[in-house]
């Protein structure tokens, strides 16, 4: 199987030290506000082949497993994801992509808790093992009703491909993980 290089996501955060007054240093804590995973489908506007071409895509799915390590959003039980993006894609080469995602969050009783919007940029980090290991990062919009101004990162664990590189890949399915974190002094 040839390596398929298309939109997905991965990343991580590190704590940093910030110099304080009079030569002291204060550690910045990264608050893991919300981490969710669930199945998504990514659909390309035009089939992706070996030839690099400008393209757009949509992502739709459900985030069924949510956890707030910092306890700041422990009322979020699940969510939905709706994303659009553009880039230049091919089955065999690296290209960056960008887009915007809207998350809708629900409690255990399926009541809407709020929305989060994020603009993101990403790029494929392929390897010789024919794996899709990409990155996608951004900052959530200040007007989001949940998680405003949080750092956004995610990952996509590919489970299915519709089509082939010879005839054109039209869709990808997989498990999407998203993480929203905020630095706190």
Coordinates of C-alpha atoms in Angstrom, one line a residue:
X1 CA 0.0 0.0 0.0
X2 CA 1.4 3.4 -1.0
X3 CA 1.6 6.1 1.6
X4 CA -1.5 8.3 1.7
X5 CA -0.7 11.9 2.7
X6 CA -3.9 13.8 3.4
X7 CA -5.5 15.9 6.1
X8 CA -5.5 14.5 9.7
X9 CA -4.0 15.7 13.0
X10 CA -1.6 15.2 15.9
X11 CA 0.3 17.2 18.5
X12 CA 1.3 17.9 22.1
X13 CA 1.9 20.7 24.6
X14 CA 4.8 21.4 27.0
X15 CA 4.9 23.4 30.2
X16 CA 7.2 26.4 30.0
X17 CA 9.0 28.6 32.5
X18 CA 8.4 32.3 32.3
X19 CA 10.8 34.8 34.0
X20 CA 9.3 36.7 36.8
X21 CA 10.2 39.9 38.6
X22 CA 13.6 40.2 40.4
X23 CA 15.1 37.2 38.5
X24 CA 12.6 34.6 39.8
X25 CA 10.9 32.1 37.5
X26 CA 7.3 31.0 37.7
X27 CA 6.3 27.8 36.0
X28 CA 3.3 28.0 33.7
X29 CA 0.9 25.1 34.1
X30 CA -0.9 23.8 31.1
X31 CA -4.6 23.1 32.0
X32 CA -6.0 20.3 30.0
X33 CA -9.5 21.7 29.8
X34 CA -11.1 19.1 27.5
X35 CA -10.0 16.0 25.5
X36 CA -12.5 14.2 23.3
X37 CA -12.3 11.3 20.8
X38 CA -14.8 9.8 18.4
X39 CA -15.5 8.6 14.8
X40 CA -15.3 11.1 11.9
X41 CA -15.5 11.0 8.1
X42 CA -13.4 13.2 6.0
X43 CA -14.7 13.7 2.4
X44 CA -12.7 15.3 -0.4
X45 CA -14.4 17.6 -2.9
X46 CA -12.2 16.0 -5.7
X47 CA -10.7 12.6 -5.6
X48 CA -7.0 12.5 -4.3
X49 CA -4.5 10.7 -6.5
X50 CA -0.7 10.7 -6.9
X51 CA -0.8 14.1 -8.7
X52 CA -0.8 17.0 -6.3
X53 CA -3.8 19.2 -6.7
X54 CA -5.7 22.0 -4.9
X55 CA -8.7 20.5 -3.1
X56 CA -11.1 21.1 -0.3
X57 CA -12.6 18.7 2.3
X58 CA -15.3 18.5 5.0
X59 CA -15.2 16.5 8.2
X60 CA -18.3 15.4 10.1
X61 CA -18.4 13.3 13.2
X62 CA -19.2 12.7 16.8
X63 CA -16.9 13.0 19.8
X64 CA -18.3 10.4 22.1
X65 CA -15.7 10.2 24.8
X66 CA -14.9 13.5 26.6
X67 CA -12.7 14.1 29.7
X68 CA -11.7 17.3 31.4
X69 CA -8.4 16.5 33.3
X70 CA -8.4 20.0 34.9
X71 CA -12.1 19.6 35.9
X72 CA -13.0 22.9 34.2
X73 CA -15.4 21.4 31.7
X74 CA -16.4 18.1 33.5
X75 CA -20.1 18.7 32.4
X76 CA -19.2 18.1 28.8
X77 CA -20.2 14.5 28.0
X78 CA -20.0 14.4 24.1
X79 CA -19.9 16.7 21.1
X80 CA -20.2 17.0 17.3
X81 CA -17.6 18.2 14.9
X82 CA -18.1 20.0 11.6
X83 CA -15.0 21.1 9.7
X84 CA -14.1 22.6 6.3
X85 CA -10.6 22.9 4.9
X86 CA -8.4 23.5 1.8
X87 CA -5.0 22.5 0.7
X88 CA -3.0 20.8 -2.0
X89 CA -3.2 17.0 -1.6
X90 CA -1.7 13.9 -3.1
X91 CA -1.1 10.3 -2.1
X92 CA 2.7 10.7 -2.3
X93 CA 3.8 14.2 -1.3
X94 CA 3.6 16.6 1.6
X95 CA 1.6 19.8 1.5
X96 CA 0.1 22.0 4.3
X97 CA -3.6 22.6 4.8
X98 CA -5.9 25.0 6.7
X99 CA -9.5 25.3 7.7
X100 CA -12.1 26.0 10.4
X101 CA -14.0 23.7 12.7
X102 CA -17.1 24.2 14.8
X103 CA -17.7 21.9 17.8
X104 CA -21.1 21.7 19.6
X105 CA -20.9 20.4 23.1
X106 CA -23.6 18.4 25.0
X107 CA -24.1 17.2 28.6
X108 CA -25.1 13.7 29.6
X109 CA -28.8 14.6 29.0
X110 CA -28.0 15.7 25.4
X111 CA -28.5 19.4 26.3
X112 CA -26.4 21.9 24.3
X113 CA -23.7 23.4 26.6
X114 CA -22.1 25.7 24.0
X115 CA -20.0 26.0 20.8
X116 CA -16.3 26.3 20.1
X117 CA -14.9 27.6 16.8
X118 CA -11.3 27.2 15.8
X119 CA -9.3 28.1 12.7
X120 CA -6.4 25.7 12.2
X121 CA -3.3 25.0 10.1
X122 CA -1.7 21.7 9.6
X123 CA 0.6 19.5 7.6
X124 CA 1.4 15.9 7.0
X125 CA 4.3 14.3 8.8
X126 CA 4.5 11.0 6.9
X127 CA 6.9 8.2 7.6
X128 CA 8.1 5.1 5.7
X129 CA 5.6 2.9 7.5
X130 CA 2.7 4.1 5.2
X131 CA 1.0 5.8 8.2
X132 CA -1.0 9.0 8.2
X133 CA 0.6 11.0 11.0
X134 CA -0.3 14.6 10.6
X135 CA -0.5 17.7 12.8
X136 CA -3.3 20.3 13.2
X137 CA -3.1 23.2 15.6
X138 CA -4.8 26.5 16.3
X139 CA -6.4 28.8 18.9
X140 CA -10.1 28.8 19.6
X141 CA -12.1 31.9 18.7
X142 CA -12.7 34.5 21.4
X143 CA -16.4 34.4 20.6
X144 CA -16.7 30.7 21.4
X145 CA -19.2 30.1 24.2
X146 CA -17.0 27.2 25.5
X147 CA -13.2 27.1 25.6
X148 CA -12.5 30.6 24.1
X149 CA -8.8 31.3 23.5
X150 CA -7.7 27.7 24.2
X151 CA -4.9 26.1 22.3
X152 CA -6.3 23.4 20.0
X153 CA -4.5 20.2 18.9
X154 CA -5.7 16.9 17.6
X155 CA -4.9 13.5 16.1
X156 CA -6.5 11.3 13.5
X157 CA -6.2 7.5 13.6
X158 CA -7.1 6.3 10.1
X159 CA -9.3 3.2 10.0
X160 CA -10.7 3.3 6.4
X161 CA -10.1 4.6 2.9
X162 CA -12.8 5.0 0.2
X163 CA -11.2 4.7 -3.2
X164 CA -7.5 4.2 -4.1
X165 CA -4.6 6.4 -5.2
X166 CA -5.0 4.9 -8.7
X167 CA -8.6 5.8 -9.1
X168 CA -8.9 8.6 -6.5
X169 CA -9.4 8.6 -2.8
X170 CA -12.8 10.2 -2.0
X171 CA -13.0 9.8 1.8
X172 CA -11.2 8.8 4.9
X173 CA -12.7 7.4 8.2
X174 CA -11.1 7.2 11.5
X175 CA -11.0 8.1 15.2
X176 CA -10.4 11.8 15.8
X177 CA -9.0 13.1 19.1
X178 CA -9.1 16.8 20.0
X179 CA -7.4 18.5 22.9
X180 CA -8.1 22.0 24.3
X181 CA -5.6 23.5 26.7
X182 CA -5.0 26.8 28.4
X183 CA -1.8 28.0 30.0
X184 CA -2.2 29.3 33.6
X185 CA 0.4 31.1 35.8

